[in-house]
Amino acid sequence: AVAMAIAAEEGVPIVPRGAATSLSGQTIGEALVLDCSKYLNRVGVVDRASRRVHVEAGVVLDQLNTHLKPLGLMFGPDVSTSDRATIGGMIGNNSAGARSLKYGKMVDHVECLDVVLSDGTPTTLRPLDDSALDTVCSQDDLVGKLHRTVREVVTHNREEIAARFPRILRRVSGYNLDEFVPGLPIRPQGWPDEPWRFNLARLVVGSEGTLALVTGAELKVVPLPAAQGLVVLSFDTIQGALERLHDILETRPASIEMIDRAILDLAAANPEYSRYLTFYEGQPEAVLAAQIHADSAEDLAERSQRLLRLFQGRPGVLGVRIRLNATAKDDFWKVRKAGLSLLMGMLGDAKPVAFVEDTAVDPARLPEFYSRFMAILRKHDTTGTCYGHADVGCLHIRPVLN
């Protein structure tokens, strides 16, 4: 708070920083960089009844899940950088990662935020009913002004917000003004309904440090699934895999992750990761792994068999493997989480360049999107790598460029 107040006096910009896992330069700049990861790293008391926990901004995601696991709980959003990504950074990016089909994004899990405002004022942003909002808006200070301003902006632009915000689960770009129009945000299927309340914390989520510096958060947590497993489908083409997404989604998995031939080949050439290539059949151009969360081992087995019956022997499907061991430690997840590192280790001058890093496409339109994207790459005499969260239309497509 003191650093922010001095910066405000001197007109110095601020860059709040977590673990610098963002790929678009959000964690660098000509500014005073305030790093949250060294000291703001404490996990508070877990309220098991309400499934809430207070954490500081520098807590690493794996650290939080290690703390929650003995209590039978976990944090929903699951980014591939979980061993280093901080909660503050995930709030800044409105992160989601794998399983967002079931658990959504950070904005769905943030209840309150402890922040420092641009003038050095510390405050907590929390849900407010109409009466409490009127009281805060009447305050003659920066906190009151911010609440008044956002309320006025949304009131005056309500129709435009409703008309223009894309109606897809993985919309994470721009400020979350849709969170201030009741019923407008897209939530995961089966997400519990809550009474709508005005909450500036949900505007700070996804704002990438431009609105306030987050020091702590009250988060919602979820129960660990009673049983979980993977059904891994190997396809002869990426196009064919994407065209079958709808059929897999019909079975209500927790996530569907995709990796392509390039990652498999790079893993095969790596002494560490080659031993994990046990999950696919033949020589697939694409692998789709459906993670299933179930209420019991019997339910898990039945749902896995349903996917097997749906795809085994179908045209373009090279094989189906059912893996009912603990998926967090499964060979597939080891290779999937190492995907970016493997790609950056590609030998030669040509490298997969970050270009369209997080698509946000309606899954129903992914096959068309991928086909048109590949046509552009072919026009420029190159190819590209493709992997990511296929279930919600979030793919990482990287042209291979010298």
Short mmCIF file of C-alpha atoms in Angstrom, two decimals:
data_model
loop_
_atom_site.label_atom_id
_atom_site.label_comp_id
_atom_site.label_asym_id
_atom_site.label_seq_id
_atom_site.Cartn_x
_atom_site.Cartn_y
_atom_site.Cartn_z
CA ALA A 1 0.00 0.00 0.00
CA VAL A 2 2.86 2.38 0.81
CA ALA A 3 4.61 1.54 -2.47
CA MET A 4 1.38 2.23 -4.39
CA ALA A 5 0.85 5.55 -2.58
CA ILE A 6 4.42 6.70 -3.38
CA ALA A 7 4.01 5.59 -7.01
CA ALA A 8 0.78 7.59 -7.23
CA GLU A 9 2.51 10.70 -5.84
CA GLU A 10 5.39 10.37 -8.30
CA GLY A 11 3.26 9.37 -11.31
CA VAL A 12 5.02 6.01 -11.65
CA PRO A 13 3.17 3.16 -13.40
CA ILE A 14 2.64 -0.15 -11.56
CA VAL A 15 2.97 -3.71 -12.86
CA PRO A 16 1.61 -6.27 -10.37
CA ARG A 17 3.37 -9.60 -10.99
CA GLY A 18 2.75 -13.23 -10.04
CA ALA A 19 4.97 -15.95 -11.49
CA ALA A 20 5.31 -14.37 -14.96
CA THR A 21 3.62 -17.36 -16.60
CA SER A 22 1.70 -15.13 -19.04
CA LEU A 23 2.92 -15.30 -22.64
CA SER A 24 1.82 -11.88 -23.90
CA GLY A 25 4.18 -9.61 -21.96
CA GLN A 26 1.68 -8.66 -19.23
CA THR A 27 4.33 -9.18 -16.54
CA ILE A 28 6.93 -6.76 -17.89
CA GLY A 29 6.93 -3.05 -18.56
CA GLU A 30 8.52 0.31 -17.81
CA ALA A 31 7.09 0.50 -14.33
CA LEU A 32 7.52 -0.34 -10.67
CA VAL A 33 7.10 -4.13 -10.67
CA LEU A 34 5.45 -5.38 -7.49
CA ASP A 35 6.13 -9.12 -7.18
CA CYS A 36 3.59 -10.95 -5.01
CA SER A 37 5.15 -14.41 -5.09
CA LYS A 38 7.94 -14.01 -2.52
CA TYR A 39 6.03 -12.92 0.59
CA LEU A 40 2.27 -12.97 -0.09
CA ASN A 41 2.12 -16.77 -0.07
CA ARG A 42 -0.03 -17.83 2.89
CA VAL A 43 -3.14 -20.00 2.80
CA GLY A 44 -5.76 -19.12 5.42
CA VAL A 45 -8.32 -21.25 7.24
CA VAL A 46 -10.50 -23.44 5.02
CA ASP A 47 -14.23 -23.23 5.78
CA ARG A 48 -15.35 -26.73 4.82
CA ALA A 49 -19.04 -26.02 5.39
CA SER A 50 -19.23 -23.10 2.97
CA ARG A 51 -16.32 -24.38 0.82
CA ARG A 52 -14.38 -21.14 1.05
CA VAL A 53 -10.72 -20.37 1.66
CA HIS A 54 -8.78 -17.12 1.94
CA VAL A 55 -5.40 -17.03 0.18
CA GLU A 56 -2.79 -14.39 -0.50
CA ALA A 57 -2.01 -13.42 -4.08
CA GLY A 58 1.36 -15.16 -4.27
CA VAL A 59 0.09 -18.63 -3.34
CA VAL A 60 0.95 -21.14 -6.09
CA LEU A 61 -1.92 -23.28 -7.39
CA ASP A 62 -0.27 -26.63 -6.56
CA GLN A 63 0.49 -25.29 -3.07
CA LEU A 64 -3.20 -24.51 -2.57
CA ASN A 65 -4.33 -27.91 -3.84
CA THR A 66 -1.82 -29.71 -1.61
CA HIS A 67 -3.34 -27.82 1.34
CA LEU A 68 -6.91 -28.68 0.28
CA LYS A 69 -6.47 -32.35 -0.64
CA PRO A 70 -6.52 -33.81 2.93
CA LEU A 71 -9.86 -32.04 3.40
CA GLY A 72 -11.33 -33.72 0.29
CA LEU A 73 -11.36 -30.43 -1.62
CA MET A 74 -9.60 -28.85 -4.59
CA PHE A 75 -9.57 -25.61 -6.57
CA GLY A 76 -11.54 -25.87 -9.82
CA PRO A 77 -9.45 -24.01 -12.44
CA ASP A 78 -6.45 -26.13 -13.44
CA VAL A 79 -3.78 -24.38 -15.52
CA SER A 80 -0.91 -26.34 -17.09
CA THR A 81 1.58 -24.14 -15.19
CA SER A 82 0.08 -25.22 -11.85
CA ASP A 83 3.47 -25.80 -10.19
CA ARG A 84 4.38 -22.12 -10.57
CA ALA A 85 1.26 -20.08 -11.47
CA THR A 86 0.11 -17.87 -8.59
CA ILE A 87 -3.50 -17.25 -7.62
CA GLY A 88 -2.96 -13.51 -8.17
CA GLY A 89 -1.73 -14.14 -11.69
CA MET A 90 -4.66 -16.44 -12.37
CA ILE A 91 -7.01 -13.72 -11.16
CA GLY A 92 -5.29 -11.23 -13.43
CA ASN A 93 -5.78 -13.49 -16.45
CA ASN A 94 -9.19 -14.94 -15.53
CA SER A 95 -7.49 -18.32 -15.93
CA ALA A 96 -9.35 -21.55 -16.54
CA GLY A 97 -7.11 -24.31 -17.92
CA ALA A 98 -8.33 -27.89 -18.10
CA ARG A 99 -11.72 -28.85 -16.65
CA SER A 100 -13.29 -25.44 -17.40
CA LEU A 101 -16.10 -27.35 -19.10
CA LYS A 102 -17.14 -28.41 -15.58
CA TYR A 103 -15.59 -25.74 -13.32
CA GLY A 104 -15.51 -22.60 -15.45
CA LYS A 105 -13.02 -19.76 -15.00
CA MET A 106 -11.49 -17.80 -12.10
CA VAL A 107 -14.37 -15.33 -12.16
CA ASP A 108 -16.71 -18.18 -11.19
CA HIS A 109 -14.62 -18.97 -8.09
CA VAL A 110 -13.68 -15.52 -6.72
CA GLU A 111 -16.00 -14.29 -3.97
CA CYS A 112 -14.03 -11.32 -2.52
CA LEU A 113 -10.74 -9.59 -3.32
CA ASP A 114 -8.36 -7.70 -1.05
CA VAL A 115 -6.89 -4.96 -3.24
CA VAL A 116 -4.83 -1.81 -3.15
CA LEU A 117 -6.26 0.96 -5.33
CA SER A 118 -4.34 3.40 -7.50
CA ASP A 119 -3.91 5.97 -4.69
CA GLY A 120 -2.65 3.39 -2.18
CA THR A 121 -6.02 2.79 -0.52
CA PRO A 122 -6.43 -0.81 0.70
CA THR A 123 -9.98 -2.17 0.51
CA THR A 124 -11.94 -5.38 0.06
CA LEU A 125 -14.27 -5.79 -2.90
CA ARG A 126 -17.22 -8.09 -2.17
CA PRO A 127 -20.79 -8.91 -3.26
CA LEU A 128 -23.28 -6.15 -2.40
CA ASP A 129 -27.08 -6.25 -2.41
CA ASP A 130 -28.96 -3.13 -3.59
CA SER A 131 -29.06 -1.49 -0.16
CA ALA A 132 -25.37 -2.10 0.55
CA LEU A 133 -24.45 -0.87 -2.94
CA ASP A 134 -26.37 2.39 -2.38
CA THR A 135 -24.48 2.87 0.90
CA VAL A 136 -21.06 2.32 -0.72
CA CYS A 137 -21.91 4.55 -3.70
CA SER A 138 -22.77 7.39 -1.29
CA GLN A 139 -19.22 7.36 0.14
CA ASP A 140 -17.11 10.42 -0.67
CA ASP A 141 -13.91 8.49 -1.38
CA LEU A 142 -12.24 6.48 -4.15
CA VAL A 143 -14.08 3.28 -3.17
CA GLY A 144 -17.43 5.05 -3.49
CA LYS A 145 -16.45 6.70 -6.77
CA LEU A 146 -15.42 3.37 -8.33
CA HIS A 147 -18.70 1.68 -7.42
CA ARG A 148 -20.72 4.65 -8.72
CA THR A 149 -18.78 4.79 -11.97
CA VAL A 150 -19.13 1.10 -12.79
CA ARG A 151 -22.83 1.13 -11.94
CA GLU A 152 -23.36 4.13 -14.25
CA VAL A 153 -21.29 2.65 -17.09
CA VAL A 154 -23.25 -0.60 -17.00
CA THR A 155 -26.62 1.17 -16.69
CA HIS A 156 -25.90 3.33 -19.75
CA ASN A 157 -24.44 0.51 -21.85
CA ARG A 158 -26.51 -2.44 -20.73
CA GLU A 159 -28.03 -3.18 -24.15
CA GLU A 160 -24.65 -2.97 -25.92
CA ILE A 161 -23.04 -5.29 -23.37
CA ALA A 162 -25.84 -7.84 -23.82
CA ALA A 163 -25.68 -7.58 -27.61
CA ARG A 164 -21.91 -7.71 -28.10
CA PHE A 165 -20.35 -9.95 -25.45
CA PRO A 166 -19.75 -13.38 -27.05
CA ARG A 167 -21.97 -16.12 -25.60
CA ILE A 168 -19.22 -18.69 -25.08
CA LEU A 169 -17.79 -20.24 -21.92
CA ARG A 170 -14.17 -19.26 -22.56
CA ARG A 171 -14.55 -15.53 -23.14
CA VAL A 172 -11.69 -14.10 -21.08
CA SER A 173 -10.60 -11.02 -23.06
CA GLY A 174 -11.74 -7.54 -22.12
CA TYR A 175 -13.26 -6.35 -18.86
CA ASN A 176 -16.01 -8.52 -17.36
CA LEU A 177 -18.83 -6.00 -17.76
CA ASP A 178 -21.20 -8.89 -18.49
CA GLU A 179 -20.90 -9.87 -14.81
CA PHE A 180 -22.98 -6.78 -13.97
CA VAL A 181 -25.95 -7.80 -16.12
CA PRO A 182 -27.90 -10.52 -14.28
CA GLY A 183 -28.20 -13.75 -16.25
CA LEU A 184 -25.75 -12.71 -18.97
CA PRO A 185 -22.49 -14.53 -18.05
CA ILE A 186 -22.07 -18.06 -19.41
CA ARG A 187 -21.52 -20.59 -16.62
CA PRO A 188 -20.59 -24.28 -16.85
CA GLN A 189 -23.41 -26.81 -17.23
CA GLY A 190 -24.94 -27.64 -13.87
CA TRP A 191 -23.30 -24.66 -12.13
CA PRO A 192 -25.28 -23.80 -8.97
CA ASP A 193 -27.45 -20.70 -9.29
CA GLU A 194 -26.71 -17.89 -6.85
CA PRO A 195 -28.61 -14.67 -6.20
CA TRP A 196 -27.07 -11.94 -8.35
CA ARG A 197 -25.22 -9.21 -6.46
CA PHE A 198 -23.05 -6.31 -7.61
CA ASN A 199 -19.40 -7.32 -7.04
CA LEU A 200 -16.47 -5.21 -8.25
CA ALA A 201 -14.15 -8.16 -7.54
CA ARG A 202 -15.52 -9.74 -10.72
CA LEU A 203 -14.39 -6.74 -12.75
CA VAL A 204 -10.85 -6.94 -11.35
CA VAL A 205 -10.69 -10.63 -12.37
CA GLY A 206 -9.25 -10.69 -15.88
CA SER A 207 -8.12 -7.04 -15.79
CA GLU A 208 -4.40 -8.01 -15.86
CA GLY A 209 -3.37 -5.61 -13.14
CA THR A 210 -4.84 -2.51 -14.79
CA LEU A 211 -7.53 -1.74 -12.19
CA ALA A 212 -6.10 -2.67 -8.80
CA LEU A 213 -3.31 -4.63 -7.17
CA VAL A 214 -4.69 -7.87 -5.69
CA THR A 215 -3.14 -8.90 -2.37
CA GLY A 216 -5.58 -11.63 -1.34
CA ALA A 217 -8.76 -13.44 -2.31
CA GLU A 218 -11.64 -15.39 -0.82
CA LEU A 219 -12.09 -18.34 -3.16
CA LYS A 220 -14.73 -21.01 -3.64
CA VAL A 221 -13.40 -24.58 -3.63
CA VAL A 222 -15.00 -27.80 -4.85
CA PRO A 223 -15.09 -31.43 -3.64
CA LEU A 224 -12.55 -33.85 -5.03
CA PRO A 225 -14.31 -36.27 -7.39
CA ALA A 226 -15.03 -39.66 -5.83
CA ALA A 227 -13.66 -41.40 -8.93
CA GLN A 228 -11.95 -40.16 -12.06
CA GLY A 229 -10.39 -41.58 -15.17
CA LEU A 230 -9.47 -40.95 -18.78
CA VAL A 231 -10.79 -42.28 -22.06
CA VAL A 232 -8.12 -41.57 -24.70
CA LEU A 233 -9.19 -41.56 -28.35
CA SER A 234 -6.63 -41.66 -31.18
CA PHE A 235 -7.63 -40.09 -34.52
CA ASP A 236 -6.00 -40.24 -37.94
CA THR A 237 -6.54 -36.49 -38.54
CA ILE A 238 -6.99 -33.37 -36.38
CA GLN A 239 -9.95 -32.35 -38.52
CA GLY A 240 -11.62 -35.70 -37.85
CA ALA A 241 -10.98 -35.38 -34.10
CA LEU A 242 -12.57 -31.93 -33.97
CA GLU A 243 -15.58 -33.13 -35.96
CA ARG A 244 -16.24 -35.79 -33.29
CA LEU A 245 -16.01 -33.36 -30.36
CA HIS A 246 -19.78 -32.99 -30.18
CA ASP A 247 -20.26 -36.74 -29.69
CA ILE A 248 -17.80 -36.77 -26.77
CA LEU A 249 -19.36 -33.66 -25.21
CA GLU A 250 -22.73 -35.44 -25.20
CA THR A 251 -21.33 -37.85 -22.58
CA ARG A 252 -20.72 -34.94 -20.13
CA PRO A 253 -16.97 -35.29 -19.39
CA ALA A 254 -15.18 -32.89 -17.05
CA SER A 255 -12.74 -31.98 -19.83
CA ILE A 256 -11.52 -32.94 -23.30
CA GLU A 257 -7.85 -32.19 -23.94
CA MET A 258 -6.10 -32.44 -27.31
CA ILE A 259 -2.46 -32.98 -28.29
CA ASP A 260 -1.18 -33.36 -31.84
CA ARG A 261 1.40 -35.44 -33.68
CA ALA A 262 4.12 -32.77 -33.24
CA ILE A 263 3.99 -33.04 -29.43
CA LEU A 264 3.92 -36.86 -29.58
CA ASP A 265 6.99 -36.91 -31.85
CA LEU A 266 8.89 -34.45 -29.65
CA ALA A 267 8.00 -36.48 -26.54
CA ALA A 268 9.22 -39.66 -28.28
CA ALA A 269 12.61 -38.01 -28.87
CA ASN A 270 12.89 -36.88 -25.24
CA PRO A 271 14.40 -39.42 -22.79
CA GLU A 272 12.24 -38.16 -19.93
CA TYR A 273 8.89 -38.11 -21.74
CA SER A 274 9.27 -41.01 -24.17
CA ARG A 275 8.45 -43.46 -21.35
CA TYR A 276 5.06 -41.83 -20.85
CA LEU A 277 3.80 -42.50 -24.40
CA THR A 278 1.57 -45.35 -23.34
CA PHE A 279 -1.84 -43.81 -23.87
CA TYR A 280 -2.53 -43.83 -27.64
CA GLU A 281 -2.98 -46.28 -30.50
CA GLY A 282 -1.18 -46.36 -33.85
CA GLN A 283 0.26 -43.16 -35.30
CA PRO A 284 -2.45 -40.58 -34.61
CA GLU A 285 -2.39 -37.02 -35.89
CA ALA A 286 -4.52 -36.05 -32.88
CA VAL A 287 -5.32 -37.51 -29.46
CA LEU A 288 -8.43 -36.46 -27.54
CA ALA A 289 -8.49 -37.37 -23.84
CA ALA A 290 -11.87 -37.18 -22.11
CA GLN A 291 -11.51 -36.84 -18.36
CA ILE A 292 -14.47 -38.32 -16.51
CA HIS A 293 -15.47 -37.44 -12.95
CA ALA A 294 -17.89 -39.90 -11.39
CA ASP A 295 -19.68 -40.59 -8.09
CA SER A 296 -18.32 -44.14 -7.81
CA ALA A 297 -15.92 -46.60 -9.42
CA GLU A 298 -18.92 -48.42 -10.95
CA ASP A 299 -20.29 -45.21 -12.46
CA LEU A 300 -16.83 -44.37 -13.82
CA ALA A 301 -16.47 -47.78 -15.47
CA GLU A 302 -19.94 -47.59 -17.03
CA ARG A 303 -19.40 -44.10 -18.48
CA SER A 304 -15.98 -45.10 -19.83
CA GLN A 305 -17.48 -48.16 -21.54
CA ARG A 306 -20.12 -45.93 -23.11
CA LEU A 307 -17.41 -43.89 -24.82
CA LEU A 308 -15.63 -47.07 -25.90
CA ARG A 309 -18.82 -48.39 -27.53
CA LEU A 310 -19.44 -45.03 -29.18
CA PHE A 311 -16.04 -44.82 -30.90
CA GLN A 312 -14.36 -48.23 -31.11
CA GLY A 313 -13.97 -49.22 -34.77
CA ARG A 314 -15.48 -46.02 -36.18
CA PRO A 315 -13.92 -44.50 -39.36
CA GLY A 316 -10.92 -42.30 -38.53
CA VAL A 317 -10.60 -43.69 -34.98
CA LEU A 318 -7.34 -45.61 -34.58
CA GLY A 319 -8.19 -46.87 -31.12
CA VAL A 320 -9.66 -46.16 -27.67
CA ARG A 321 -7.86 -46.71 -24.38
CA ILE A 322 -9.52 -46.54 -20.97
CA ARG A 323 -7.33 -45.45 -18.10
CA LEU A 324 -9.01 -45.48 -14.69
CA ASN A 325 -5.99 -44.76 -12.50
CA ALA A 326 -5.49 -41.38 -10.80
CA THR A 327 -5.53 -39.06 -13.79
CA ALA A 328 -3.46 -36.30 -12.20
CA LYS A 329 -0.50 -38.70 -12.31
CA ASP A 330 -1.46 -40.29 -15.62
CA ASP A 331 1.07 -40.48 -18.44
CA PHE A 332 -1.21 -38.44 -20.71
CA TRP A 333 -1.26 -35.49 -18.31
CA LYS A 334 2.53 -35.52 -17.93
CA VAL A 335 2.93 -35.14 -21.70
CA ARG A 336 0.04 -32.65 -22.03
CA LYS A 337 1.42 -30.36 -19.31
CA ALA A 338 4.89 -30.49 -20.91
CA GLY A 339 3.46 -29.59 -24.33
CA LEU A 340 4.80 -26.04 -24.53
CA SER A 341 8.23 -27.00 -23.18
CA LEU A 342 8.49 -29.84 -25.70
CA LEU A 343 7.52 -27.55 -28.57
CA MET A 344 10.08 -24.90 -27.59
CA GLY A 345 12.76 -27.63 -27.64
CA MET A 346 12.13 -28.35 -31.33
CA LEU A 347 15.51 -28.74 -33.06
CA GLY A 348 16.54 -26.39 -35.85
CA ASP A 349 15.92 -22.73 -36.66
CA ALA A 350 12.17 -23.13 -37.21
CA LYS A 351 10.17 -22.90 -33.98
CA PRO A 352 6.45 -22.95 -33.10
CA VAL A 353 5.80 -19.24 -32.59
CA ALA A 354 3.15 -17.95 -30.18
CA PHE A 355 0.63 -16.42 -32.54
CA VAL A 356 -3.00 -17.34 -31.82
CA GLU A 357 -2.30 -18.50 -28.31
CA ASP A 358 -5.79 -18.94 -26.82
CA THR A 359 -8.56 -19.19 -29.35
CA ALA A 360 -12.08 -18.60 -28.09
CA VAL A 361 -14.27 -20.40 -30.60
CA ASP A 362 -17.65 -22.04 -30.18
CA PRO A 363 -16.72 -25.77 -30.13
CA ALA A 364 -19.36 -26.41 -32.81
CA ARG A 365 -17.38 -24.14 -35.15
CA LEU A 366 -13.92 -25.49 -34.32
CA PRO A 367 -13.66 -27.82 -37.37
CA GLU A 368 -14.40 -24.95 -39.75
CA PHE A 369 -12.07 -22.60 -37.83
CA TYR A 370 -9.20 -25.12 -37.89
CA SER A 371 -9.67 -25.88 -41.60
CA ARG A 372 -9.55 -22.19 -42.55
CA PHE A 373 -6.58 -21.53 -40.26
CA MET A 374 -4.57 -24.38 -41.79
CA ALA A 375 -5.39 -23.06 -45.29
CA ILE A 376 -3.77 -19.74 -44.34
CA LEU A 377 -0.64 -21.53 -43.09
CA ARG A 378 -0.42 -23.62 -46.30
CA LYS A 379 -0.72 -20.43 -48.34
CA HIS A 380 2.48 -19.25 -46.60
CA ASP A 381 4.24 -22.60 -47.12
CA THR A 382 4.33 -23.57 -43.48
CA THR A 383 2.54 -25.82 -41.01
CA GLY A 384 1.55 -25.44 -37.36
CA THR A 385 1.19 -27.24 -34.07
CA CYS A 386 -2.16 -27.48 -32.34
CA TYR A 387 -3.10 -28.54 -28.81
CA GLY A 388 -5.21 -27.37 -25.89
CA HIS A 389 -8.68 -27.44 -24.32
CA ALA A 390 -10.72 -28.63 -27.28
CA ASP A 391 -13.89 -29.01 -25.20
CA VAL A 392 -14.36 -25.25 -24.86
CA GLY A 393 -12.82 -24.19 -28.18
CA CYS A 394 -9.56 -23.04 -26.57
CA LEU A 395 -6.69 -24.22 -28.80
CA HIS A 396 -3.06 -23.12 -28.90
CA ILE A 397 -2.11 -22.90 -32.58
CA ARG A 398 1.55 -22.17 -33.32
CA PRO A 399 2.88 -21.68 -36.87
CA VAL A 400 6.35 -23.22 -37.28
CA LEU A 401 8.50 -20.29 -38.46
CA ASN A 402 12.21 -19.77 -39.00
#
